[in-house]
PDB file of C-alpha atoms in Angstrom:
ATOM      1  CA  UNK A 873       2.862  89.839  21.161  1.00  0.00           C
ATOM      2  CA  UNK A 874       4.505  89.338  17.461  1.00  0.00           C
ATOM      3  CA  UNK A 875       6.752  87.559  19.801  1.00  0.00           C
ATOM      4  CA  UNK A 876       4.540  85.040  20.806  1.00  0.00           C
ATOM      5  CA  UNK A 877       2.997  84.586  17.519  1.00  0.00           C
ATOM      6  CA  UNK A 878       6.104  83.991  16.161  1.00  0.00           C
ATOM      7  CA  UNK A 879       7.118  81.208  18.806  1.00  0.00           C
ATOM      8  CA  UNK A 880       3.177  79.422  18.348  1.00  0.00           C
ATOM      9  CA  UNK A 881       4.224  79.227  14.738  1.00  0.00           C
ATOM     10  CA  UNK A 882       7.244  77.876  15.254  1.00  0.00           C
ATOM     11  CA  UNK A 883       5.480  75.162  17.452  1.00  0.00           C
ATOM     12  CA  UNK A 884       2.904  74.208  14.318  1.00  0.00           C
ATOM     13  CA  UNK A 885       5.917  73.946  12.033  1.00  0.00           C
ATOM     14  CA  UNK A 886       8.028  71.532  14.875  1.00  0.00           C
ATOM     15  CA  UNK A 887       4.836  69.508  15.228  1.00  0.00           C
ATOM     16  CA  UNK A 888       4.186  68.734  11.222  1.00  0.00           C
ATOM     17  CA  UNK A 889       8.157  67.792  10.828  1.00  0.00           C
ATOM     18  CA  UNK A 890       7.999  63.829  10.213  1.00  0.00           C
ATOM     19  CA  UNK A 891      10.766  62.924  12.433  1.00  0.00           C
ATOM     20  CA  UNK A 892       9.127  65.217  15.097  1.00  0.00           C
ATOM     21  CA  UNK A 893       6.543  62.550  15.350  1.00  0.00           C
ATOM     22  CA  UNK A 894       8.193  58.706  16.328  1.00  0.00           C
ATOM     23  CA  UNK A 895       5.313  56.784  14.794  1.00  0.00           C
ATOM     24  CA  UNK A 896       5.168  58.357  11.607  1.00  0.00           C
ATOM     25  CA  UNK A 897       8.550  57.088  10.751  1.00  0.00           C
ATOM     26  CA  UNK A 898       8.646  53.585  10.872  1.00  0.00           C
ATOM     27  CA  UNK A 899       5.586  51.850   9.032  1.00  0.00           C
ATOM     28  CA  UNK A 900       3.015  49.250  10.588  1.00  0.00           C
ATOM     29  CA  UNK A 901       4.503  45.308  10.256  1.00  0.00           C
ATOM     30  CA  UNK A 902       2.993  43.517   7.815  1.00  0.00           C
ATOM     31  CA  UNK A 903       0.803  40.633   9.216  1.00  0.00           C
ATOM     32  CA  UNK A 904       2.386  37.342   9.559  1.00  0.00           C
ATOM     33  CA  UNK A 905       1.277  34.758   6.851  1.00  0.00           C
ATOM     34  CA  UNK A 906      -1.787  33.081   7.733  1.00  0.00           C
ATOM     35  CA  UNK A 907      -0.842  29.280   6.753  1.00  0.00           C
ATOM     36  CA  UNK A 908      -1.895  25.619   7.704  1.00  0.00           C
ATOM     37  CA  UNK A 909       0.504  23.056   7.286  1.00  0.00           C
ATOM     38  CA  UNK A 910      -0.378  19.525   6.766  1.00  0.00           C
ATOM     39  CA  UNK A 911       0.671  16.109   5.878  1.00  0.00           C
ATOM     40  CA  UNK A 912      -1.467  13.812   3.766  1.00  0.00           C
ATOM     41  CA  UNK A 913      -1.279  10.043   2.920  1.00  0.00           C
ATOM     42  CA  UNK A 914      -3.047   7.485   1.364  1.00  0.00           C
ATOM     43  CA  UNK A 915      -2.506   3.811   0.855  1.00  0.00           C
ATOM     44  CA  UNK A 916      -3.706   1.374  -1.941  1.00  0.00           C
ATOM     45  CA  UNK A 917      -3.532  -2.293  -1.623  1.00  0.00           C
ATOM     46  CA  UNK A 918      -3.513  -4.398  -4.660  1.00  0.00           C
ATOM     47  CA  UNK A 919      -2.684  -7.912  -5.547  1.00  0.00           C
ATOM     48  CA  UNK A 920       0.959  -8.495  -6.290  1.00  0.00           C
ATOM     49  CA  UNK A 921       1.807  -9.697  -9.945  1.00  0.00           C
ATOM     50  CA  UNK A 922       5.543 -10.640 -10.170  1.00  0.00           C
ATOM     51  CA  UNK A 923       7.577 -12.113  -8.384  1.00  0.00           C
ATOM     52  CA  UNK A 924      11.686 -11.669  -7.809  1.00  0.00           C
ATOM     53  CA  UNK A 925      13.636 -14.880  -6.918  1.00  0.00           C
ATOM     54  CA  UNK A 926      17.561 -14.577  -5.954  1.00  0.00           C
ATOM     55  CA  UNK A 927      19.330 -17.778  -5.994  1.00  0.00           C
ATOM     56  CA  UNK A 928      22.957 -19.683  -6.057  1.00  0.00           C
ATOM     57  CA  UNK A 929      24.858 -22.626  -7.719  1.00  0.00           C
ATOM     58  CA  UNK A 930      27.719 -23.427  -5.641  1.00  0.00           C
ATOM     59  CA  UNK A 931      30.182 -25.961  -7.368  1.00  0.00           C
ATOM     60  CA  UNK A 932      33.962 -26.987  -5.844  1.00  0.00           C
ATOM     61  CA  UNK A 933      36.765 -28.649  -7.814  1.00  0.00           C
ATOM     62  CA  UNK A 934      40.074 -29.310  -7.223  1.00  0.00           C
ATOM     63  CA  UNK A 935      40.883 -26.424  -9.752  1.00  0.00           C
ATOM     64  CA  UNK A 936      39.421 -23.344 -10.897  1.00  0.00           C
ATOM     65  CA  UNK A 937      38.291 -24.778 -14.309  1.00  0.00           C
ATOM     66  CA  UNK A 938      36.699 -28.006 -12.833  1.00  0.00           C
ATOM     67  CA  UNK A 939      34.811 -25.478 -10.756  1.00  0.00           C
ATOM     68  CA  UNK A 940      33.572 -23.646 -13.537  1.00  0.00           C
ATOM     69  CA  UNK A 941      32.516 -26.460 -15.740  1.00  0.00           C
ATOM     70  CA  UNK A 942      30.505 -27.693 -13.038  1.00  0.00           C
ATOM     71  CA  UNK A 943      29.177 -24.365 -12.176  1.00  0.00           C
ATOM     72  CA  UNK A 944      28.283 -24.089 -16.121  1.00  0.00           C
ATOM     73  CA  UNK A 945      26.736 -27.846 -16.169  1.00  0.00           C
ATOM     74  CA  UNK A 946      24.279 -27.694 -13.495  1.00  0.00           C
ATOM     75  CA  UNK A 947      23.592 -23.663 -14.435  1.00  0.00           C
ATOM     76  CA  UNK A 948      22.410 -25.291 -18.048  1.00  0.00           C
ATOM     77  CA  UNK A 949      19.799 -28.019 -16.291  1.00  0.00           C
ATOM     78  CA  UNK A 950      18.422 -24.383 -14.063  1.00  0.00           C
ATOM     79  CA  UNK A 951      18.180 -22.408 -17.131  1.00  0.00           C
ATOM     80  CA  UNK A 952      16.095 -25.152 -18.789  1.00  0.00           C
ATOM     81  CA  UNK A 953      14.061 -25.959 -15.670  1.00  0.00           C
ATOM     82  CA  UNK A 954      13.101 -21.460 -15.779  1.00  0.00           C
ATOM     83  CA  UNK A 955      12.829 -21.690 -19.859  1.00  0.00           C
ATOM     84  CA  UNK A 956      10.191 -24.786 -19.284  1.00  0.00           C
ATOM     85  CA  UNK A 957       8.391 -23.162 -16.709  1.00  0.00           C
ATOM     86  CA  UNK A 958       7.846 -19.576 -18.259  1.00  0.00           C
ATOM     87  CA  UNK A 959      10.466 -17.345 -17.382  1.00  0.00           C
ATOM     88  CA  UNK A 960      11.536 -15.379 -20.394  1.00  0.00           C
ATOM     89  CA  UNK A 961      15.743 -15.211 -21.048  1.00  0.00           C
ATOM     90  CA  UNK A 962      15.548 -11.454 -20.696  1.00  0.00           C
ATOM     91  CA  UNK A 963      13.770 -11.782 -16.775  1.00  0.00           C
ATOM     92  CA  UNK A 964      17.335 -13.995 -16.203  1.00  0.00           C
ATOM     93  CA  UNK A 965      19.640 -12.002 -14.694  1.00  0.00           C
ATOM     94  CA  UNK A 966      23.346 -12.824 -13.120  1.00  0.00           C
ATOM     95  CA  UNK A 967      24.173 -11.120 -10.709  1.00  0.00           C
ATOM     96  CA  UNK A 968      27.681 -12.358  -9.471  1.00  0.00           C
ATOM     97  CA  UNK A 969      29.989 -14.861 -10.911  1.00  0.00           C
ATOM     98  CA  UNK A 970      32.647 -15.595  -8.271  1.00  0.00           C
ATOM     99  CA  UNK A 971      35.735 -17.899  -8.126  1.00  0.00           C
ATOM    100  CA  UNK A 972      37.357 -18.358  -4.618  1.00  0.00           C
ATOM    101  CA  UNK A 973      40.214 -20.687  -3.634  1.00  0.00           C
ATOM    102  CA  UNK A 974      40.094 -23.242  -0.857  1.00  0.00           C
ATOM    103  CA  UNK A 975      41.982 -23.636   2.086  1.00  0.00           C
ATOM    104  CA  UNK A 976      42.722 -26.024   4.725  1.00  0.00           C
ATOM    105  CA  UNK A 977      45.365 -24.664   7.284  1.00  0.00           C
ATOM    106  CA  UNK A 978      47.047 -22.446   4.924  1.00  0.00           C
ATOM    107  CA  UNK A 979      47.289 -25.358   2.032  1.00  0.00           C
ATOM    108  CA  UNK A 980      45.380 -24.812  -0.618  1.00  0.00           C
ATOM    109  CA  UNK A 981      43.072 -27.471  -1.458  1.00  0.00           C
ATOM    110  CA  UNK A 982      40.631 -26.653  -4.306  1.00  0.00           C
ATOM    111  CA  UNK A 983      38.537 -23.496  -5.694  1.00  0.00           C
ATOM    112  CA  UNK A 984      34.714 -22.893  -5.697  1.00  0.00           C
ATOM    113  CA  UNK A 985      32.434 -21.295  -7.584  1.00  0.00           C
ATOM    114  CA  UNK A 986      29.703 -18.617  -6.713  1.00  0.00           C
ATOM    115  CA  UNK A 987      27.155 -18.137  -9.391  1.00  0.00           C
ATOM    116  CA  UNK A 988      24.373 -15.759  -8.225  1.00  0.00           C
ATOM    117  CA  UNK A 989      20.801 -15.354 -10.521  1.00  0.00           C
ATOM    118  CA  UNK A 990      17.907 -13.086 -10.222  1.00  0.00           C
ATOM    119  CA  UNK A 991      14.945 -14.150 -12.041  1.00  0.00           C
ATOM    120  CA  UNK A 992      11.461 -12.251 -12.799  1.00  0.00           C
ATOM    121  CA  UNK A 993       8.440 -14.804 -12.549  1.00  0.00           C
ATOM    122  CA  UNK A 994       5.277 -13.627 -13.226  1.00  0.00           C
ATOM    123  CA  UNK A 995       3.132 -16.498 -12.406  1.00  0.00           C
ATOM    124  CA  UNK A 996       2.983 -15.741  -9.201  1.00  0.00           C
ATOM    125  CA  UNK A 997       0.648 -18.426  -7.929  1.00  0.00           C
ATOM    126  CA  UNK A 998       3.241 -20.922  -9.154  1.00  0.00           C
ATOM    127  CA  UNK A 999       6.286 -19.873  -7.148  1.00  0.00           C
ATOM    128  CA  UNK A1000       6.319 -22.300  -4.734  1.00  0.00           C
ATOM    129  CA  UNK A1001       6.228 -25.213  -7.984  1.00  0.00           C
ATOM    130  CA  UNK A1002       9.474 -22.851  -9.379  1.00  0.00           C
ATOM    131  CA  UNK A1003      11.718 -23.282  -6.628  1.00  0.00           C
ATOM    132  CA  UNK A1004      11.090 -26.628  -6.569  1.00  0.00           C
ATOM    133  CA  UNK A1005      11.941 -27.257  -9.947  1.00  0.00           C
ATOM    134  CA  UNK A1006      14.994 -24.908  -9.222  1.00  0.00           C
ATOM    135  CA  UNK A1007      15.833 -26.733  -6.621  1.00  0.00           C
ATOM    136  CA  UNK A1008      15.629 -30.620  -8.083  1.00  0.00           C
ATOM    137  CA  UNK A1009      17.661 -28.849 -11.239  1.00  0.00           C
ATOM    138  CA  UNK A1010      20.708 -28.000  -8.880  1.00  0.00           C
ATOM    139  CA  UNK A1011      20.323 -24.873  -7.267  1.00  0.00           C
ATOM    140  CA  UNK A1012      21.393 -24.896  -3.964  1.00  0.00           C
ATOM    141  CA  UNK A1013      20.864 -21.245  -2.280  1.00  0.00           C
ATOM    142  CA  UNK A1014      18.355 -19.337  -2.428  1.00  0.00           C
ATOM    143  CA  UNK A1015      19.131 -15.601  -1.453  1.00  0.00           C
ATOM    144  CA  UNK A1016      15.605 -14.427  -1.765  1.00  0.00           C
ATOM    145  CA  UNK A1017      12.305 -13.718  -2.587  1.00  0.00           C
ATOM    146  CA  UNK A1018      10.120 -10.898  -3.200  1.00  0.00           C
ATOM    147  CA  UNK A1019       7.461  -9.685  -4.427  1.00  0.00           C
ATOM    148  CA  UNK A1020       6.220  -6.777  -6.238  1.00  0.00           C
ATOM    149  CA  UNK A1021       3.925  -5.308  -8.888  1.00  0.00           C
ATOM    150  CA  UNK A1022       4.193  -3.997 -12.770  1.00  0.00           C
ATOM    151  CA  UNK A1023       1.439  -1.562 -12.224  1.00  0.00           C
ATOM    152  CA  UNK A1024       3.147   0.707  -9.449  1.00  0.00           C
ATOM    153  CA  UNK A1025       2.283   4.203 -11.651  1.00  0.00           C
ATOM    154  CA  UNK A1026      -1.031   3.126 -11.342  1.00  0.00           C
ATOM    155  CA  UNK A1027      -0.990   2.508  -7.757  1.00  0.00           C
ATOM    156  CA  UNK A1028       1.623   5.255  -6.665  1.00  0.00           C
ATOM    157  CA  UNK A1029      -1.037   7.663  -8.358  1.00  0.00           C
ATOM    158  CA  UNK A1030      -3.961   6.423  -6.539  1.00  0.00           C
ATOM    159  CA  UNK A1031      -1.917   6.343  -3.619  1.00  0.00           C
ATOM    160  CA  UNK A1032      -1.298  10.398  -4.319  1.00  0.00           C
ATOM    161  CA  UNK A1033      -4.865  11.395  -5.305  1.00  0.00           C
ATOM    162  CA  UNK A1034      -5.822   9.595  -1.581  1.00  0.00           C
ATOM    163  CA  UNK A1035      -3.020  11.524  -0.004  1.00  0.00           C
ATOM    164  CA  UNK A1036      -4.328  14.967  -1.592  1.00  0.00           C
ATOM    165  CA  UNK A1037      -7.806  14.702  -0.507  1.00  0.00           C
ATOM    166  CA  UNK A1038      -6.421  13.294   2.976  1.00  0.00           C
ATOM    167  CA  UNK A1039      -4.327  16.501   3.753  1.00  0.00           C
ATOM    168  CA  UNK A1040      -7.536  18.966   2.171  1.00  0.00           C
ATOM    169  CA  UNK A1041      -9.859  17.050   5.046  1.00  0.00           C
ATOM    170  CA  UNK A1042      -7.141  17.329   7.799  1.00  0.00           C
ATOM    171  CA  UNK A1043      -6.712  21.039   6.742  1.00  0.00           C
ATOM    172  CA  UNK A1044     -10.686  21.492   6.774  1.00  0.00           C
ATOM    173  CA  UNK A1045     -10.759  19.719  10.073  1.00  0.00           C
ATOM    174  CA  UNK A1046      -8.051  22.222  11.211  1.00  0.00           C
ATOM    175  CA  UNK A1047      -9.303  25.709   9.838  1.00  0.00           C
ATOM    176  CA  UNK A1048     -13.011  25.084  11.413  1.00  0.00           C
ATOM    177  CA  UNK A1049     -12.204  24.061  14.840  1.00  0.00           C
ATOM    178  CA  UNK A1050      -9.833  27.640  14.341  1.00  0.00           C
ATOM    179  CA  UNK A1051     -12.710  29.139  13.151  1.00  0.00           C
ATOM    180  CA  UNK A1052     -11.161  30.386   9.679  1.00  0.00           C
ATOM    181  CA  UNK A1053     -12.047  29.165   5.670  1.00  0.00           C
ATOM    182  CA  UNK A1054      -9.351  27.827   3.602  1.00  0.00           C
ATOM    183  CA  UNK A1055      -8.642  29.854   0.652  1.00  0.00           C
ATOM    184  CA  UNK A1056      -5.831  28.324  -1.468  1.00  0.00           C
ATOM    185  CA  UNK A1057      -2.459  26.014  -1.707  1.00  0.00           C
ATOM    186  CA  UNK A1058       0.821  27.777  -0.876  1.00  0.00           C
ATOM    187  CA  UNK A1059       2.725  24.526  -2.082  1.00  0.00           C
ATOM    188  CA  UNK A1060       2.650  20.359  -2.373  1.00  0.00           C
ATOM    189  CA  UNK A1061       5.443  19.057  -2.044  1.00  0.00           C
ATOM    190  CA  UNK A1062       5.259  15.079  -2.411  1.00  0.00           C
ATOM    191  CA  UNK A1063       6.601  12.712   0.118  1.00  0.00           C
ATOM    192  CA  UNK A1064       7.122   9.583  -1.611  1.00  0.00           C
ATOM    193  CA  UNK A1065       5.369   6.524  -2.255  1.00  0.00           C
ATOM    194  CA  UNK A1066       6.710   3.141  -1.977  1.00  0.00           C
ATOM    195  CA  UNK A1067       5.337  -0.644  -1.899  1.00  0.00           C
ATOM    196  CA  UNK A1068       7.188  -2.572   1.160  1.00  0.00           C
ATOM    197  CA  UNK A1069       7.883  -5.554  -0.468  1.00  0.00           C
ATOM    198  CA  UNK A1070       7.388  -9.060   0.817  1.00  0.00           C
ATOM    199  CA  UNK A1071      10.576 -10.841   1.605  1.00  0.00           C
ATOM    200  CA  UNK A1072      11.752 -13.125   2.853  1.00  0.00           C
ATOM    201  CA  UNK A1073      15.652 -14.871   4.360  1.00  0.00           C
ATOM    202  CA  UNK A1074      18.100 -16.483   3.177  1.00  0.00           C
ATOM    203  CA  UNK A1075      17.924 -18.710   5.572  1.00  0.00           C
ATOM    204  CA  UNK A1076      14.022 -19.579   4.894  1.00  0.00           C
ATOM    205  CA  UNK A1077      13.972 -19.188   1.420  1.00  0.00           C
ATOM    206  CA  UNK A1078      16.864 -21.560   1.367  1.00  0.00           C
ATOM    207  CA  UNK A1079      15.355 -23.822   3.559  1.00  0.00           C
ATOM    208  CA  UNK A1080      11.610 -23.996   0.916  1.00  0.00           C
ATOM    209  CA  UNK A1081      13.841 -26.424  -1.342  1.00  0.00           C
ATOM    210  CA  UNK A1082      13.573 -29.072   1.487  1.00  0.00           C
ATOM    211  CA  UNK A1083       9.876 -28.893   1.381  1.00  0.00           C
ATOM    212  CA  UNK A1084       7.795 -30.756  -1.235  1.00  0.00           C
ATOM    213  CA  UNK A1085       5.675 -29.546  -1.992  1.00  0.00           C
ATOM    214  CA  UNK A1086       6.659 -25.616  -1.564  1.00  0.00           C
ATOM    215  CA  UNK A1087       3.907 -23.417  -0.564  1.00  0.00           C
ATOM    216  CA  UNK A1088       4.328 -19.947  -1.228  1.00  0.00           C
ATOM    217  CA  UNK A1089       1.399 -17.144  -0.452  1.00  0.00           C
ATOM    218  CA  UNK A1090       2.363 -13.537  -1.952  1.00  0.00           C
ATOM    219  CA  UNK A1091      -0.985 -12.114  -0.014  1.00  0.00           C
ATOM    220  CA  UNK A1092      -1.329  -8.595  -1.200  1.00  0.00           C
ATOM    221  CA  UNK A1093       1.366  -5.436  -1.225  1.00  0.00           C
ATOM    222  CA  UNK A1094       0.854  -1.957  -0.398  1.00  0.00           C
ATOM    223  CA  UNK A1095       1.719   1.327  -1.871  1.00  0.00           C
ATOM    224  CA  UNK A1096       1.834   4.630   0.348  1.00  0.00           C
ATOM    225  CA  UNK A1097       2.139   7.733  -0.420  1.00  0.00           C
ATOM    226  CA  UNK A1098       2.472  11.023   1.662  1.00  0.00           C
ATOM    227  CA  UNK A1099       2.082  15.215   0.226  1.00  0.00           C
ATOM    228  CA  UNK A1100       2.895  18.066   2.594  1.00  0.00           C
ATOM    229  CA  UNK A1101       0.261  20.922   1.650  1.00  0.00           C
ATOM    230  CA  UNK A1102       0.720  24.599   2.980  1.00  0.00           C
ATOM    231  CA  UNK A1103      -2.491  25.899   2.742  1.00  0.00           C
ATOM    232  CA  UNK A1104      -3.391  30.064   3.203  1.00  0.00           C
ATOM    233  CA  UNK A1105      -6.326  31.096   5.358  1.00  0.00           C
TER     234      UNK A1105
END
């Protein structure tokens, strides 16, 4: 009888040892993160308040000096036309100045000088007139014309605000459809904001000087922003 009691006691102690119960040796895994991830977008439409014109003056001569002097004379007239049109000197920038030898059948026949200038022009409604004046002053190539805004920061903030609201609205729809409620924001990442410029190609812009008077329609620009938001529920 004592032997039987001893065996039962050993079995009872054995059952109390943790390793004898596999389910007690391993903690239950945590529940997966309860997250909703969405992308919100925002768009602000505005009238452009600035134009960027990139044009060039190309001249040629038998010598490099002759070509450079011709270019300088024409550019003086171009600069005067810009100042007369209300462009400040700080808004006139030479971006390239190149001198190229010209060959004919491997024989040097002269030189060509190319000066490329970028102008910031704030009288957006008179861009066409400005192009006509530049053409009359001697500009013989227009590489690019684009419109933008100098209120970029202001419009970006509005677009971002719209993007965050859009993200929240999308998350609420998803949460409601899943039968849960949004608890808070886990993270927000800005996707960026950019106003696509209205740009005319080199060929189109070069042809503007042949039309009198030149009409340019600035239209509107769109500043777009996006955010990636993760919500908990």
